[in-house]
């Protein structure tokens, strides 16, 4: 009773970090509920992954089935549904990831579970499970209580929690697969790798990054002049790429690239967590934004609160002058 | 093709100062400017492109206030055929599972091939509604779709955008719900003629009773979650704030970058 079931996530043969990031918070909740953490791993030929997870001192339950060769939301939902019936966990945790968002809401509806998505905090408070999540791209936090139930479901934001270090070896248990056939509605076809462009921004030393604050593409030359002056490469937020100002391989963030330049100058970028995840490893971050409360300032080393178009031309001029 | 497209009227808070009331129960939205959710704008464009290629009709669904009719008319000006606006104070709007149930109530009992939603609403950022809606309707789905191809035999190929920009291609059977990711297309501007025509298109306004949805199945009592408290998170910034008039700020930053050997 009271166990916390963590859904392991893997893709193309590699366990994704979110699997481990859920472990500490799962352990905290399990302790309060008087249970333990169990990781559920679904796949085909996944012994090695199971052992790796067990190395974090947790029990691993494995459903190993050729029908689980690649992620398929329908199949995952069927297995989870069966496992919930059989093992009655108090809480099921999955990542708020491309896999999690494709599966968890349907599972919540099917099983009638209290469900909170994209949690950044989770604790038992006076016997009630409470989740913290964000609204308005991080400008407001919400505490959400889950009404009493046998099983709760949450999805956890990536990089919101620290993963523990590997510790003692836990046990691996094989479960029977409830699957009998390929799903009727949905078939995995293939993966297509992201396109490669002329510049690999993951290798750049200096990046000048633009966001929706650029307003229109006719403003690009101002930014390009700055980039030329300091031999920087250009990159940007998803909004800048969606608008067609930059090609997709210049997108920084969860659905783009993770960069680690010496200097990252973010202009007209609000700093949504999906963007920050891709640039927070930069050594020095300069943020220019006219909104003093823009979340980008939380990861900045130097902040300018102003209209970027009033700053950038002068900045370029001065940099040219100082560098001679 | 018969398509439904679900759109939400959301505040643009990217430059706004957001304040929560003293009780921590509501955000003061009186000074926000509202418009169609970013991803939903792409969903509207996709639905209209599908109609242009494969004929059929597009119906707009939105749960929201009277003011949102400007947004709904704009979607019709771009080519959607008709719309249903649902307004009812009893809906537990904080719970996307309840929202999905209401949307399902507006679709159930009608023939359809596709339902498009945005992959995320920018205000509450759940990424839940579309996939929950598919389960309510008992049809297939794919989340975070960045390309759609119609195949023979009542199937489609959906290209799902995963972390790092990797695409996962799945084949799913129609009818289906797709949650549309931004960047899938280039949303058009409404043509002047379309704006005029949109005024004549049907926009039905209904409450839960008229929709035939049992209010007690989608209200705060039915929801399994309770919004307990809202608060403004502390912005912890260790950044050195560069002050002065714009020129001074630019000059100071330039010298910091050069002296620090950063450029
Ligand atoms: C599944 C998923 C994956 C995603 N992946 C990514 C990703 O990989 N990368 C990514 O970036 N986003 C990603 N996003 C989108 C993310 O949630 C945000 O919508 C996006 O990062 C916002 O981009 P932005 O900061 O450019 O625009 P906005 O949030 O609109 O911010 C614009 C900013 O510009 C400022 N501004 C406006 N005018 C000026 C001016 N003249 N001078 C100075 N400042 C100005 C404003 O104050 C504001 O802060 C993803 C979203 C989802 C749902
Ligand atoms: N009130 C609403 N009216 C119509 N559609 C909605 C509403 N709320 C959410 N949606 C749809 O569900 C999508 C995802 O919302 P969410 O799950 O809240 O992130 C949105 O992009 C819309 O397409």
XYZ file of C-alpha atoms and ligand atoms in Angstrom:
663
model
C 0.000 0.000 0.000
C 0.982 3.579 -0.575
C 3.571 2.851 -3.227
C 4.684 5.451 -5.737
C 4.990 4.149 -9.267
C 7.408 6.116 -11.459
C 7.152 5.547 -15.203
C 10.643 5.263 -16.686
C 11.144 7.116 -19.951
C 13.499 6.048 -22.707
C 13.927 6.725 -26.377
C 16.122 5.142 -29.022
C 17.668 2.872 -26.407
C 18.590 5.584 -23.924
C 16.957 6.351 -20.570
C 15.919 9.992 -20.408
C 16.979 12.158 -17.435
C 13.394 12.734 -16.288
C 13.306 9.107 -15.095
C 15.903 9.875 -12.449
C 14.683 13.414 -11.733
C 11.418 11.931 -10.441
C 13.110 9.644 -7.898
C 13.821 12.039 -5.000
C 10.399 13.600 -4.972
C 8.825 10.152 -5.404
C 10.749 8.980 -2.339
C 9.533 11.974 -0.308
C 5.910 11.315 -1.146
C 6.263 7.536 -0.693
C 7.610 8.090 2.795
C 4.621 10.229 3.736
C 2.224 7.686 2.268
C 3.920 4.794 4.041
C 5.030 3.070 0.880
C 8.038 2.768 -1.355
C 9.156 3.807 -4.800
C 8.787 1.423 -7.672
C 9.907 2.246 -11.192
C 7.890 0.812 -14.063
C 9.901 0.187 -17.200
C 8.135 -0.690 -20.439
C 10.032 -1.843 -23.506
C 11.511 -4.695 -25.416
C 14.908 -6.112 -24.478
C 15.441 -3.596 -21.687
C 17.425 -5.629 -19.107
C 20.335 -3.244 -19.190
C 18.126 -0.238 -18.553
C 16.347 -2.069 -15.748
C 19.674 -2.743 -14.053
C 20.760 0.836 -14.441
C 17.594 2.090 -12.743
C 17.863 -0.540 -10.004
C 21.293 0.941 -9.302
C 19.502 3.907 -7.762
C 18.311 1.698 -4.905
C 14.761 1.309 -6.132
C 12.583 -1.633 -7.119
C 12.079 -1.933 -10.839
C 9.055 -3.618 -12.382
C 9.589 -4.475 -16.033
C 7.122 -5.311 -18.762
C 9.315 -6.643 -21.543
C 7.326 -7.234 -24.709
C 8.151 -6.918 -28.429
C 4.887 -4.999 -28.725
C 6.560 -2.283 -26.648
C 9.530 -1.909 -29.002
C 8.858 1.790 -29.546
C 6.782 4.231 -27.532
C 3.123 4.057 -28.397
C 0.707 6.044 -26.234
C -2.112 3.540 -26.727
C 0.009 0.569 -25.674
C 1.531 2.420 -22.737
C -1.935 3.382 -21.545
C -3.115 -0.241 -21.725
C -0.161 -1.484 -19.718
C -0.426 1.268 -17.108
C -4.118 0.677 -16.744
C -3.503 -3.026 -16.075
C -0.627 -2.322 -13.692
C -2.735 0.190 -11.730
C -5.491 -2.417 -11.374
C -3.090 -5.103 -10.271
C -0.773 -3.152 -7.964
C -2.961 -0.264 -6.805
C -0.210 2.332 -6.426
C -1.092 5.419 -4.389
C 0.566 7.676 -6.924
C 1.689 7.294 -10.525
C 4.305 9.737 -11.822
C 5.304 10.312 -15.454
C 7.255 13.049 -17.180
C 5.586 16.121 -18.652
C 7.391 15.190 -21.840
C 6.434 14.386 -25.403
C 5.670 10.865 -24.162
C 3.895 11.877 -20.954
C 1.620 14.503 -22.505
C 0.625 12.015 -25.193
C -0.500 9.412 -22.682
C -1.192 10.647 -19.127
C -4.349 12.748 -19.799
C -6.040 9.773 -21.489
C -5.066 7.491 -18.616
C -6.472 9.990 -16.099
C -9.803 10.075 -17.939
C -9.956 6.305 -18.417
C -9.284 5.498 -14.764
C -10.966 8.568 -13.271
C -7.807 9.617 -11.428
C -7.182 12.972 -9.766
C -4.544 14.384 -12.113
C -2.237 17.393 -12.096
C 0.055 18.086 -15.041
C 3.458 19.739 -15.199
C 4.182 19.796 -11.482
C 7.260 21.531 -10.103
C 6.516 20.703 -6.473
C 4.769 17.771 -4.833
C 4.193 16.968 -1.162
C 1.742 15.451 1.270
C 0.342 18.159 3.521
C -1.944 17.120 6.375
C -2.828 13.902 4.582
C -3.607 15.681 1.307
C -1.430 15.402 -1.790
C -0.640 18.878 -3.080
C 1.082 19.839 -6.286
C 2.642 23.136 -7.292
C 2.487 24.188 -10.927
C 2.939 27.364 -12.911
C 0.554 29.603 -14.800
C 1.230 32.453 -17.239
C 4.653 31.087 -18.272
C 5.955 31.152 -14.737
C 4.591 34.496 -13.591
C 2.130 32.851 -11.174
C 2.376 29.671 -9.106
C -0.628 27.571 -8.169
C -1.012 25.060 -5.377
C -3.445 22.351 -6.405
C -4.870 19.823 -3.948
C -5.819 16.360 -5.198
C -9.045 15.058 -3.667
C -8.735 11.785 -1.730
C -8.506 8.749 -4.026
C -6.905 5.310 -4.173
C -4.568 6.386 -6.957
C -3.336 9.814 -8.025
C -1.577 10.786 -11.242
C 0.893 13.603 -11.866
C 3.256 14.531 -14.666
C 6.515 16.163 -13.651
C 8.289 19.004 -15.411
C 11.719 18.204 -16.796
C 14.713 19.655 -14.946
C 12.492 20.803 -12.063
C 13.999 18.303 -9.633
C 17.526 17.059 -9.029
C 18.273 13.428 -9.700
C 19.877 11.457 -6.850
C 23.239 9.730 -7.260
C 23.247 5.978 -7.925
C 23.332 4.019 -4.650
C 22.594 0.457 -3.553
C 21.280 -2.103 -6.006
C 17.514 -2.633 -6.009
C 15.592 -5.638 -7.258
C 14.202 -6.156 -10.757
C 10.880 -7.909 -11.137
C 9.365 -9.068 -14.447
C 5.654 -8.539 -14.952
C 3.488 -10.298 -17.509
C 2.530 -8.164 -20.443
C -1.191 -7.479 -20.742
C -0.764 -6.725 -24.461
C -1.995 -9.180 -27.043
C -1.774 -7.375 -30.367
C -0.659 -4.293 -32.241
C -2.942 -1.380 -31.383
C -5.854 -0.874 -33.716
C -5.706 2.907 -33.845
C -2.082 3.778 -33.899
C 1.148 2.592 -35.419
C 4.682 3.888 -34.954
C 6.268 4.570 -38.337
C 9.701 6.117 -37.865
C 11.854 8.773 -36.262
C 13.125 11.655 -38.360
C 16.201 13.423 -36.993
C 16.174 17.210 -36.753
C 17.641 18.935 -39.791
C 21.240 20.133 -39.670
C 22.015 23.685 -40.722
C 25.043 25.710 -41.773
C 26.112 26.579 -38.224
C 26.078 24.225 -35.252
C 25.038 26.561 -32.432
C 25.841 23.929 -29.808
C 29.505 24.653 -30.604
C 29.292 28.460 -30.683
C 31.331 30.576 -28.263
C 29.109 33.596 -28.467
C 25.398 33.555 -29.227
C 23.088 36.469 -29.864
C 19.544 35.271 -29.265
C 16.321 36.904 -30.364
C 12.703 36.332 -29.400
C 9.265 37.608 -30.221
C 10.424 41.033 -29.008
C 12.108 41.484 -32.396
C 8.553 42.175 -33.649
C 9.271 41.748 -37.402
C 11.949 40.376 -39.646
C 12.798 43.765 -41.052
C 14.427 44.424 -37.662
C 16.894 41.585 -38.133
C 19.715 43.684 -39.643
C 20.147 45.586 -36.342
C 20.756 42.274 -34.583
C 22.953 40.877 -37.344
C 25.173 43.964 -37.103
C 25.703 43.282 -33.402
C 26.429 39.612 -34.077
C 29.010 40.532 -36.752
C 30.708 43.017 -34.450
C 31.403 40.353 -31.821
C 31.669 37.341 -34.160
C 28.584 35.752 -32.634
C 26.178 33.277 -34.168
C 22.484 34.033 -34.238
C 19.897 31.882 -32.492
C 16.516 32.384 -30.909
C 13.404 31.276 -29.116
C 10.742 29.059 -30.573
C 8.618 32.158 -31.213
C 11.392 33.610 -33.404
C 11.661 30.345 -35.338
C 7.890 29.896 -35.686
C 7.721 33.413 -37.115
C 10.208 32.367 -39.777
C 12.948 34.805 -38.696
C 15.411 31.984 -38.103
C 15.704 28.414 -39.394
C 14.743 25.601 -37.015
C 18.310 24.518 -36.328
C 18.850 27.900 -34.616
C 16.153 27.250 -32.005
C 17.326 27.027 -28.402
C 15.290 25.065 -25.866
C 13.613 21.768 -25.099
C 12.356 21.213 -28.616
C 15.492 22.759 -30.122
C 19.164 22.793 -29.156
C 20.933 22.863 -25.819
C 23.756 25.374 -26.022
C 26.684 26.184 -23.760
C 28.421 29.274 -25.107
C 30.747 31.525 -23.114
C 28.367 34.407 -23.743
C 24.621 34.362 -24.475
C 22.883 37.660 -25.162
C 19.096 37.193 -24.963
C 17.046 40.000 -26.436
C 13.253 40.205 -26.457
C 13.017 36.711 -24.975
C 10.733 36.235 -21.966
C 12.535 33.183 -20.609
C 9.898 30.450 -20.703
C 11.222 27.303 -19.002
C 11.300 25.511 -22.358
C 13.754 28.149 -23.572
C 15.801 28.411 -20.391
C 16.336 24.634 -20.354
C 18.374 25.046 -23.531
C 20.591 27.969 -22.492
C 21.097 27.901 -18.755
C 24.450 26.170 -19.171
C 25.824 29.324 -20.833
C 28.711 30.749 -18.844
C 27.610 34.370 -18.937
C 24.088 35.485 -19.778
C 23.097 39.017 -20.718
C 19.364 39.687 -20.912
C 17.778 42.724 -22.519
C 14.033 42.922 -22.004
C 11.612 45.747 -21.402
C 9.626 43.757 -18.834
C 11.395 43.955 -15.443
C 9.579 40.776 -14.357
C 10.568 38.659 -17.337
C 11.711 35.237 -16.048
C 14.820 35.443 -18.266
C 16.345 37.753 -15.635
C 16.453 34.877 -13.144
C 19.174 33.212 -15.192
C 20.943 36.428 -16.254
C 24.299 37.699 -15.034
C 23.766 41.155 -16.532
C 20.336 42.672 -16.935
C 19.162 45.617 -18.979
C 15.521 46.564 -18.556
C 14.786 48.549 -21.685
C 13.649 48.547 -25.279
C 16.173 46.467 -27.188
C 15.983 48.807 -30.186
C 17.194 51.677 -28.019
C 20.109 49.607 -26.746
C 21.413 47.460 -29.559
C 22.565 50.073 -32.136
C 24.547 51.972 -29.506
C 25.879 48.725 -28.038
C 27.151 47.650 -31.441
C 28.755 51.011 -32.070
C 30.472 51.068 -28.683
C 31.697 47.479 -28.986
C 33.235 48.235 -32.375
C 34.930 51.299 -30.924
C 36.320 49.496 -27.857
C 37.521 46.509 -29.822
C 39.145 48.835 -32.364
C -13.645 16.089 -43.962
C -15.588 17.324 -41.000
C -13.291 19.098 -38.576
C -13.735 20.726 -35.204
C -11.149 23.208 -33.981
C -10.989 24.179 -30.297
C -9.723 27.648 -29.537
C -9.159 29.484 -26.290
C -9.212 33.195 -25.571
C -6.101 33.872 -23.467
C -4.404 36.938 -21.995
C -1.058 38.055 -23.348
C 0.999 38.257 -20.194
C 4.426 38.324 -21.831
C 4.903 42.015 -21.015
C 2.224 42.471 -18.362
C 2.622 42.845 -14.629
C 0.607 40.007 -13.140
C -1.042 40.444 -9.751
C -2.876 37.962 -7.546
C -5.622 39.144 -5.146
C -5.011 39.155 -1.398
C -6.905 35.888 -0.861
C -4.736 34.170 -3.452
C -7.794 32.975 -5.316
C -7.687 34.922 -8.577
C -5.404 36.768 -10.936
C -6.418 40.333 -11.757
C -6.897 40.120 -15.497
C -8.689 43.449 -15.960
C -5.750 45.083 -17.694
C -4.622 42.195 -19.895
C -5.206 42.164 -23.604
C -6.734 38.884 -24.780
C -6.490 37.059 -28.069
C -6.475 33.573 -29.538
C -4.002 31.191 -27.911
C -0.842 30.976 -30.035
C -1.038 27.240 -30.785
C -4.779 27.486 -31.502
C -4.065 30.061 -34.191
C -1.977 27.398 -35.939
C -4.741 24.831 -35.384
C -7.240 27.141 -37.111
C -4.884 27.568 -40.072
C -4.336 23.802 -40.307
C -8.074 23.109 -40.227
C -8.700 25.635 -42.999
C -5.868 24.214 -45.127
C -7.297 20.706 -44.686
C -10.699 21.966 -45.784
C -9.203 23.706 -48.809
C -7.449 20.504 -49.878
C -10.075 17.924 -49.014
C -13.326 19.898 -48.841
C -15.686 19.630 -45.907
C -16.452 21.991 -43.071
C -14.743 23.396 -39.989
C -16.622 24.165 -36.788
C -15.023 26.346 -34.116
C -15.570 25.415 -30.463
C -14.665 27.719 -27.632
C -15.522 27.916 -23.971
C -15.228 31.559 -23.059
C -16.805 34.948 -22.468
C -18.793 37.143 -24.841
C -15.682 39.237 -25.580
C -14.075 36.198 -27.176
C -16.514 36.422 -30.074
C -14.086 38.804 -31.792
C -11.588 35.922 -31.868
C -14.233 33.450 -33.033
C -15.338 35.756 -35.869
C -11.707 36.121 -36.887
C -11.365 32.321 -37.167
C -14.481 32.282 -39.339
C -13.058 35.123 -41.441
C -10.090 32.869 -42.161
C -12.372 30.134 -43.443
C -14.013 28.250 -40.575
C -17.692 27.734 -41.351
C -19.550 28.083 -38.085
C -18.952 28.220 -34.367
C -20.275 27.249 -30.982
C -19.369 29.363 -27.986
C -19.992 27.764 -24.625
C -20.381 29.934 -21.586
C -21.384 28.622 -18.202
C -20.120 29.723 -14.815
C -20.508 26.216 -13.426
C -17.630 24.727 -15.474
C -14.563 23.968 -13.329
C -12.264 25.922 -15.640
C -9.156 25.198 -13.549
C -9.390 21.505 -14.427
C -8.556 20.618 -18.056
C -10.279 17.253 -17.628
C -13.557 19.070 -16.986
C -12.921 21.415 -19.932
C -12.307 18.356 -22.123
C -15.568 16.817 -20.981
C -17.498 19.948 -21.941
C -15.810 20.081 -25.362
C -16.607 16.394 -25.837
C -20.235 17.179 -25.054
C -20.263 19.684 -27.900
C -18.945 17.076 -30.356
C -20.559 13.796 -29.298
C -23.401 12.579 -31.414
C -22.101 14.285 -34.559
C -20.050 12.762 -37.349
C -16.513 14.063 -37.549
C -13.110 13.142 -38.938
C -10.771 15.403 -37.027
C -10.649 17.524 -33.917
C -7.745 19.946 -33.690
C -6.689 21.620 -30.463
C -3.590 23.580 -29.578
C -0.913 21.549 -27.840
C -0.781 24.019 -24.945
C -2.801 26.966 -23.732
C -0.356 29.751 -22.898
C -2.220 30.857 -19.774
C -2.436 27.656 -17.755
C 0.103 25.608 -19.699
C -1.474 22.223 -19.028
C -1.008 20.353 -22.321
C -3.864 18.124 -21.224
C -7.135 19.103 -22.882
C -6.678 17.595 -26.363
C -5.559 14.117 -25.298
C -8.216 14.002 -22.566
C -10.802 15.001 -25.173
C -9.751 12.090 -27.404
C -10.293 9.684 -24.528
C -13.705 11.215 -23.773
C -14.669 10.737 -27.426
C -13.141 7.262 -27.579
C -11.031 8.073 -30.640
C -7.342 8.011 -31.561
C -5.027 10.939 -30.923
C -1.541 12.299 -31.408
C -0.052 15.100 -29.333
C 2.367 17.880 -30.374
C 1.809 17.509 -34.083
C 3.941 19.552 -36.470
C 2.889 18.045 -39.790
C -0.204 16.174 -40.981
C -0.600 13.997 -44.065
C -3.887 12.425 -45.067
C -3.564 8.831 -46.255
C -5.960 6.576 -48.119
C -8.340 4.402 -46.135
C -9.322 6.751 -43.312
C -5.860 7.174 -41.876
C -3.444 9.997 -41.311
C 0.241 10.349 -40.726
C 1.010 12.663 -37.831
C 4.511 14.013 -37.250
C 4.978 14.543 -33.513
C 7.715 16.922 -32.404
C 9.718 15.443 -29.536
C 12.470 16.892 -27.383
C 15.466 18.133 -29.318
C 13.388 18.538 -32.477
C 13.309 14.804 -33.239
C 10.146 13.866 -35.144
C 8.120 10.763 -34.327
C 5.929 9.726 -37.220
C 2.792 7.790 -36.304
C -0.050 6.492 -38.392
C -3.457 6.837 -36.775
C -6.985 5.963 -37.748
C -9.670 8.609 -38.191
C -11.606 10.000 -36.474
C -8.865 11.454 -34.332
C -7.838 14.353 -32.137
C -4.565 16.113 -32.935
C -2.939 18.634 -30.621
C -1.201 21.130 -32.859
C 2.239 22.527 -32.100
C 3.207 26.079 -33.102
C 5.173 26.445 -36.332
C 3.214 23.745 -38.213
C 2.158 26.293 -40.852
C 2.052 30.010 -41.564
C -1.196 31.365 -40.159
C -2.858 33.638 -42.716
C -4.276 37.080 -42.177
C -8.025 37.258 -42.525
C -8.965 38.663 -45.931
C -11.276 41.720 -45.909
C -13.978 39.770 -47.736
C -13.687 36.978 -45.184
C -14.161 39.447 -42.348
C -17.384 40.657 -43.932
C -18.623 37.125 -44.596
C -17.809 35.993 -41.075
C -20.430 38.370 -39.707
C -23.061 36.305 -41.506
C -21.814 32.882 -40.390
C -23.552 31.034 -37.603
C -22.210 31.551 -34.061
C -24.287 29.609 -31.585
C -24.012 30.506 -27.900
C -24.965 27.778 -25.461
C -24.804 26.917 -21.782
C -24.366 23.428 -20.363
C -28.085 22.691 -20.296
C -28.488 23.647 -23.925
C -25.435 21.592 -24.776
C -26.920 18.587 -23.018
C -23.998 18.283 -20.617
C -24.843 17.472 -17.019
C -23.417 20.388 -15.021
C -22.786 18.205 -12.001
C -20.346 16.153 -14.089
C -18.121 19.129 -14.967
C -18.340 21.492 -11.998
C -16.110 22.040 -8.994
C -17.730 19.102 -7.219
C -17.010 16.737 -10.111
C -13.425 17.899 -10.496
C -10.948 15.806 -8.556
C -8.611 18.719 -8.011
C -8.998 21.919 -6.016
C -7.180 25.138 -6.831
C -6.018 26.004 -3.371
C -3.852 29.047 -3.746
C -2.259 31.313 -6.309
C 0.849 33.311 -5.537
C 3.536 35.263 -7.329
C 6.797 33.322 -7.147
C 9.734 35.255 -5.871
C 11.957 36.288 -8.751
C 15.408 35.454 -7.508
C 17.813 37.195 -9.781
C 21.461 37.587 -9.000
C 21.943 39.617 -12.146
C 23.815 42.888 -12.051
C 21.250 45.408 -13.259
C 22.788 47.957 -15.586
C 21.224 51.360 -14.976
C 21.134 54.696 -16.768
C 19.561 56.113 -19.896
C 19.565 53.786 -22.914
C 22.866 55.086 -24.273
C 24.562 54.816 -20.899
C 23.277 51.269 -20.457
C 24.600 50.307 -23.864
C 27.985 51.869 -23.162
C 28.274 50.263 -19.735
C 27.408 46.837 -21.130
C 29.901 47.222 -23.965
C 32.679 47.995 -21.549
C 31.734 45.134 -19.214
C 31.844 42.706 -22.142
C 35.147 43.991 -23.475
C 36.915 44.411 -20.115
C 35.675 41.036 -18.938
C 37.153 39.424 -22.030
C 33.741 38.108 -22.966
C 33.919 39.326 -26.558
C 6.221 21.433 -26.070
C 6.797 22.802 -26.155
C 8.117 22.946 -26.486
C 8.698 24.209 -26.558
N 10.012 24.311 -26.882
C 10.592 25.533 -26.907
C 11.972 25.676 -27.234
O 12.682 24.696 -27.542
N 12.501 26.913 -27.225
C 11.771 28.025 -26.931
O 12.328 29.138 -26.939
N 10.462 27.924 -26.626
C 9.862 26.707 -26.636
N 8.525 26.621 -26.365
C 7.717 27.863 -26.316
C 7.773 28.594 -24.998
O 6.777 28.089 -24.147
C 7.517 30.104 -25.233
O 6.274 30.273 -25.872
C 8.586 30.791 -26.070
O 9.878 30.481 -25.575
C 8.365 32.289 -26.054
O 9.299 32.924 -26.898
P 9.720 34.433 -26.638
O 10.359 34.559 -25.313
O 10.502 34.850 -27.820
O 8.329 35.213 -26.714
P 7.446 35.852 -25.559
O 7.244 34.944 -24.440
O 6.283 36.439 -26.242
O 8.370 37.029 -24.998
C 8.735 38.155 -25.711
C 9.532 39.026 -24.755
O 10.051 40.142 -25.476
C 9.994 41.267 -24.640
N 9.985 42.431 -25.537
C 9.037 42.790 -26.419
N 9.420 43.876 -27.094
C 10.644 44.208 -26.640
C 11.566 45.247 -26.949
N 11.304 46.158 -27.888
N 12.718 45.295 -26.264
C 12.999 44.381 -25.309
N 12.178 43.376 -24.991
C 11.012 43.298 -25.649
C 8.733 41.093 -23.829
O 8.803 41.814 -22.620
C 8.724 39.585 -23.592
O 9.359 39.244 -22.380
C 7.927 25.361 -26.291
C 6.580 25.214 -25.951
C 6.016 23.952 -25.899
C 4.568 23.831 -25.540
N -11.766 27.165 -22.845
C -11.397 26.494 -23.949
N -12.132 26.581 -25.092
C -11.767 25.912 -26.213
N -10.651 25.173 -26.287
C -9.883 25.053 -25.195
C -10.212 25.694 -23.967
N -9.251 25.395 -23.070
C -8.352 24.607 -23.707
N -8.723 24.406 -24.988
C -7.998 23.674 -26.053
O -7.056 22.808 -25.447
C -5.737 23.176 -25.825
C -4.743 22.841 -24.747
O -5.069 23.490 -23.549
P -4.373 23.083 -22.163
O -4.596 21.635 -21.971
O -5.094 23.923 -21.140
O -2.926 23.441 -22.292
C -5.837 24.633 -26.209
O -4.793 25.000 -27.070
C -7.210 24.661 -26.888
O -7.134 24.166 -28.210
